[in-house]
Amino acid sequence: MYRRTLLKAGLGMAALPVLSRYAFAAEGKPVSFWYETASPANQENLQKFLIEPFNASHPDHVLGIDFRGADLDKQLRVAMVAGTGPDVVFTAGPSYVAAMAQSGQLLVLDDYAKKFGWNERLLPLFLDMGKYEGKLYALPKTYETLGLFYNKTLFAANNWKAPTTIPELEALADEMKAKGITPFGAGNADWRGANEWHVTIALNSIAGPDIVHKALTGEIPWTDPAFAAAIDKLAEWWDKGYYGENYFSLTNEQAFAQIATGQAGMAPTGTWSFTYIPTYFPQANAEPGFIGFPSAKGDPVFALGVGSTLSVSAKAENPEGAAEVLDYMFSDEYYSAINSVWQGEWNLPLADLSKIKLADNVLPLYTEVMKELASSVGANLYGYTTWTFLPPAADTYLVSGMEEVWLKKTSTADFLKKLDETFRGEKEAGKVPAIPPRA
């Protein structure tokens, strides 16, 4: 999840291994797994629902997790180049897989996919996204989407309806501003990459997924007028104050909390924010809502994202154990257990969810949204998140470049020109992630 947001500062930052209580007495061979930031509660969830049951059912292996926090990406890159690092490799998304596969840092997983039946158990689209030059190198840890969270209680009190078009969204935002309510609860104080959530929304909802797909495959440049219109609209929303005055000082969680209290009206963010709902909405006596972000055509767009991927290191000391860990994660048992306690972070792309049983206290809205996203993927009606489909350098520039547009340090035209140049350079170098065909 670190390509999107960091949880409360200081939580889960220690780089200490969490092992099964039986680890030191076990005869099995260690399996190392470096993970990102996780709250103490979610570290316990991984201990209870991943480490202990895996080790109990796989006596030849002993899984241990190091929580590396916000520095995981940097630490992983250094370790992989040096030929060290963990057996199970956790990356920030498909855009990282191509470069790592190209450098020979990841193990080809096709034989394991055949052995464990992953080709049948996972949605084909996501398997394709983990491939480089036709070979499988990564499995997606979770798939997600962006949309619009809102406070149903606040909307009912003001006789507001959830917007379905861009004009309706803007009219509602203007009315909120007139009442002293910040239209968009958003912030990037803890994760500058939050900027690209809004770029992703604009590209897909205003330019449209078909146009985005053409740019990703190199058919049209990122300087296309449709993208200029999208970035101009995003800049216009900024200038009109839709993002409020505290975007750079609020964390994503703080901004999302304002939706529950009614200080902000809507939150253009991703499904990972479902994890915040139990903390803030009940205590505010408010009911949450979620819709696909309105589009220029009137139909909601669900931009598809793969928040992180799982691979096996080419230098793994225990590659067989690492593959067994991946296989366990993609089981009905683990999916049901972890999603019952930690929504938004482990929406594994299983092809068949008929055997999945979530706890009774799981918010029905979460289940409904995940089903709607799965349906949109199945019907080929999804959009494209930038952190999933752009190569690393282009994606990095997009994050900083959009900020420069908002702050009037660069123009839309210059921003898109540099984005296009960066993308094309990476495309020529073979670093663009796999882009599935669009029907």
Short mmCIF file of N, CA and C in Angstrom, two decimals, residues 164-167 169-170 184 197-212 222 224-238 242-243 292-303 383-384 402 406 412 416:
data_model
loop_
_atom_site.label_atom_id
_atom_site.label_comp_id
_atom_site.label_asym_id
_atom_site.label_seq_id
_atom_site.Cartn_x
_atom_site.Cartn_y
_atom_site.Cartn_z
N THR A 164 -23.20 12.25 -10.83
CA THR A 164 -22.94 11.22 -11.85
C THR A 164 -22.22 11.79 -13.07
N THR A 165 -22.12 13.12 -13.16
CA THR A 165 -21.41 13.76 -14.27
C THR A 165 -20.45 14.80 -13.72
N ILE A 166 -19.53 15.26 -14.55
CA ILE A 166 -18.59 16.29 -14.12
C ILE A 166 -19.32 17.60 -13.79
N PRO A 167 -20.28 18.07 -14.61
CA PRO A 167 -21.03 19.28 -14.25
C PRO A 167 -21.76 19.14 -12.92
N LEU A 169 -20.85 17.24 -10.43
CA LEU A 169 -19.81 17.27 -9.40
C LEU A 169 -19.39 18.70 -9.10
N GLU A 170 -19.18 19.48 -10.12
CA GLU A 170 -18.74 20.86 -9.93
C GLU A 170 -19.82 21.71 -9.28
N PHE A 184 -13.35 18.66 -1.54
CA PHE A 184 -12.55 17.44 -1.61
C PHE A 184 -11.67 17.29 -0.37
N TRP A 197 -3.19 10.20 -7.59
CA TRP A 197 -4.57 9.71 -7.53
C TRP A 197 -5.47 10.65 -8.31
N HIS A 198 -5.23 11.94 -8.12
CA HIS A 198 -6.09 12.94 -8.76
C HIS A 198 -5.80 13.04 -10.25
N VAL A 199 -4.54 12.86 -10.64
CA VAL A 199 -4.21 12.82 -12.06
C VAL A 199 -4.88 11.62 -12.71
N THR A 200 -4.82 10.48 -12.05
CA THR A 200 -5.45 9.26 -12.57
C THR A 200 -6.94 9.48 -12.77
N ILE A 201 -7.58 10.10 -11.79
CA ILE A 201 -9.01 10.37 -11.90
C ILE A 201 -9.31 11.25 -13.10
N ALA A 202 -8.53 12.33 -13.26
CA ALA A 202 -8.77 13.26 -14.37
C ALA A 202 -8.54 12.59 -15.72
N LEU A 203 -7.45 11.84 -15.84
CA LEU A 203 -7.14 11.20 -17.12
C LEU A 203 -8.24 10.25 -17.55
N ASN A 204 -8.75 9.47 -16.60
CA ASN A 204 -9.76 8.46 -16.93
C ASN A 204 -11.18 9.01 -17.03
N SER A 205 -11.52 9.93 -16.15
CA SER A 205 -12.89 10.44 -16.13
C SER A 205 -13.13 11.56 -17.13
N ILE A 206 -12.08 12.25 -17.53
CA ILE A 206 -12.25 13.37 -18.47
C ILE A 206 -11.72 13.01 -19.86
N ALA A 207 -10.49 12.51 -19.96
CA ALA A 207 -9.99 12.08 -21.26
C ALA A 207 -10.63 10.75 -21.66
N GLY A 208 -10.74 9.84 -20.71
CA GLY A 208 -11.39 8.56 -20.97
C GLY A 208 -10.40 7.40 -21.05
N PRO A 209 -10.81 6.20 -20.58
CA PRO A 209 -9.93 5.03 -20.57
C PRO A 209 -9.40 4.62 -21.94
N ASP A 210 -10.21 4.77 -22.98
CA ASP A 210 -9.76 4.38 -24.32
C ASP A 210 -8.57 5.23 -24.77
N ILE A 211 -8.64 6.53 -24.47
CA ILE A 211 -7.54 7.43 -24.83
C ILE A 211 -6.30 7.11 -24.00
N VAL A 212 -6.50 6.82 -22.73
CA VAL A 212 -5.37 6.47 -21.86
C VAL A 212 -4.69 5.20 -22.38
N TRP A 222 1.34 11.59 -24.99
CA TRP A 222 0.72 12.13 -23.78
C TRP A 222 0.43 13.63 -23.91
N ASP A 224 -1.52 14.70 -26.22
CA ASP A 224 -2.81 14.75 -26.91
C ASP A 224 -3.74 15.78 -26.25
N PRO A 225 -4.54 16.50 -27.05
CA PRO A 225 -5.45 17.52 -26.49
C PRO A 225 -6.39 16.98 -25.41
N ALA A 226 -6.75 15.71 -25.49
CA ALA A 226 -7.64 15.14 -24.47
C ALA A 226 -6.98 15.16 -23.10
N PHE A 227 -5.68 14.91 -23.05
CA PHE A 227 -4.97 14.95 -21.77
C PHE A 227 -4.76 16.38 -21.30
N ALA A 228 -4.55 17.28 -22.23
CA ALA A 228 -4.41 18.69 -21.86
C ALA A 228 -5.69 19.19 -21.20
N ALA A 229 -6.83 18.78 -21.76
CA ALA A 229 -8.13 19.18 -21.19
C ALA A 229 -8.29 18.60 -19.78
N ALA A 230 -7.84 17.37 -19.57
CA ALA A 230 -7.96 16.74 -18.27
C ALA A 230 -7.09 17.44 -17.22
N ILE A 231 -5.85 17.74 -17.57
CA ILE A 231 -4.95 18.41 -16.62
C ILE A 231 -5.41 19.85 -16.37
N ASP A 232 -5.90 20.50 -17.39
CA ASP A 232 -6.44 21.85 -17.21
C ASP A 232 -7.62 21.83 -16.24
N LYS A 233 -8.45 20.82 -16.34
CA LYS A 233 -9.61 20.72 -15.44
C LYS A 233 -9.15 20.48 -14.00
N LEU A 234 -8.14 19.66 -13.84
CA LEU A 234 -7.61 19.39 -12.50
C LEU A 234 -7.01 20.66 -11.90
N ALA A 235 -6.34 21.44 -12.74
CA ALA A 235 -5.78 22.72 -12.28
C ALA A 235 -6.90 23.70 -11.93
N GLU A 236 -7.97 23.65 -12.70
CA GLU A 236 -9.12 24.53 -12.43
C GLU A 236 -9.75 24.20 -11.08
N TRP A 237 -9.88 22.91 -10.77
CA TRP A 237 -10.44 22.52 -9.47
C TRP A 237 -9.56 23.00 -8.34
N TRP A 238 -8.26 22.95 -8.56
CA TRP A 238 -7.33 23.45 -7.54
C TRP A 238 -7.52 24.95 -7.35
N TYR A 242 -11.30 23.62 -4.53
CA TYR A 242 -11.97 22.36 -4.21
C TYR A 242 -11.14 21.49 -3.26
N TYR A 243 -9.81 21.65 -3.31
CA TYR A 243 -8.95 20.85 -2.45
C TYR A 243 -8.66 21.54 -1.11
N GLY A 292 -18.26 5.24 -8.14
CA GLY A 292 -17.21 5.43 -9.12
C GLY A 292 -17.15 6.90 -9.47
N PHE A 293 -15.95 7.41 -9.75
CA PHE A 293 -15.84 8.84 -10.00
C PHE A 293 -16.63 9.22 -11.24
N PRO A 294 -17.42 10.30 -11.16
CA PRO A 294 -18.22 10.73 -12.32
C PRO A 294 -17.33 11.00 -13.53
N SER A 295 -17.90 10.86 -14.71
CA SER A 295 -17.10 11.06 -15.92
C SER A 295 -17.76 12.07 -16.85
N ALA A 296 -17.00 12.48 -17.85
CA ALA A 296 -17.53 13.42 -18.84
C ALA A 296 -18.70 12.82 -19.60
N LYS A 297 -18.70 11.48 -19.74
CA LYS A 297 -19.77 10.80 -20.49
C LYS A 297 -20.95 10.43 -19.61
N GLY A 298 -20.77 10.56 -18.30
CA GLY A 298 -21.89 10.27 -17.40
C GLY A 298 -21.83 8.92 -16.72
N ASP A 299 -21.04 7.99 -17.23
CA ASP A 299 -20.90 6.69 -16.59
C ASP A 299 -19.69 6.72 -15.66
N PRO A 300 -19.80 6.11 -14.49
CA PRO A 300 -18.65 6.12 -13.58
C PRO A 300 -17.49 5.33 -14.16
N VAL A 301 -16.28 5.78 -13.86
CA VAL A 301 -15.08 5.10 -14.32
C VAL A 301 -14.36 4.49 -13.13
N PHE A 302 -14.08 3.20 -13.22
CA PHE A 302 -13.33 2.53 -12.15
C PHE A 302 -11.91 2.27 -12.66
N ALA A 303 -11.02 3.18 -12.30
CA ALA A 303 -9.62 3.03 -12.71
C ALA A 303 -9.01 1.85 -11.95
N GLY A 383 -10.66 1.57 -16.05
CA GLY A 383 -9.68 2.56 -16.46
C GLY A 383 -8.30 2.13 -15.96
N TYR A 384 -7.35 3.08 -15.97
CA TYR A 384 -5.96 2.74 -15.70
C TYR A 384 -5.36 3.68 -14.65
N MET A 402 2.65 17.36 -11.52
CA MET A 402 1.30 17.87 -11.27
C MET A 402 1.31 18.93 -10.19
N TRP A 406 -0.15 22.79 -10.40
CA TRP A 406 -1.03 23.40 -9.41
C TRP A 406 -0.44 24.71 -8.87
N THR A 412 0.55 23.29 -18.33
CA THR A 412 0.03 21.98 -18.71
C THR A 412 0.80 21.42 -19.89
N LEU A 416 3.01 17.94 -19.80
CA LEU A 416 2.70 16.78 -20.64
C LEU A 416 3.84 16.47 -21.61
#
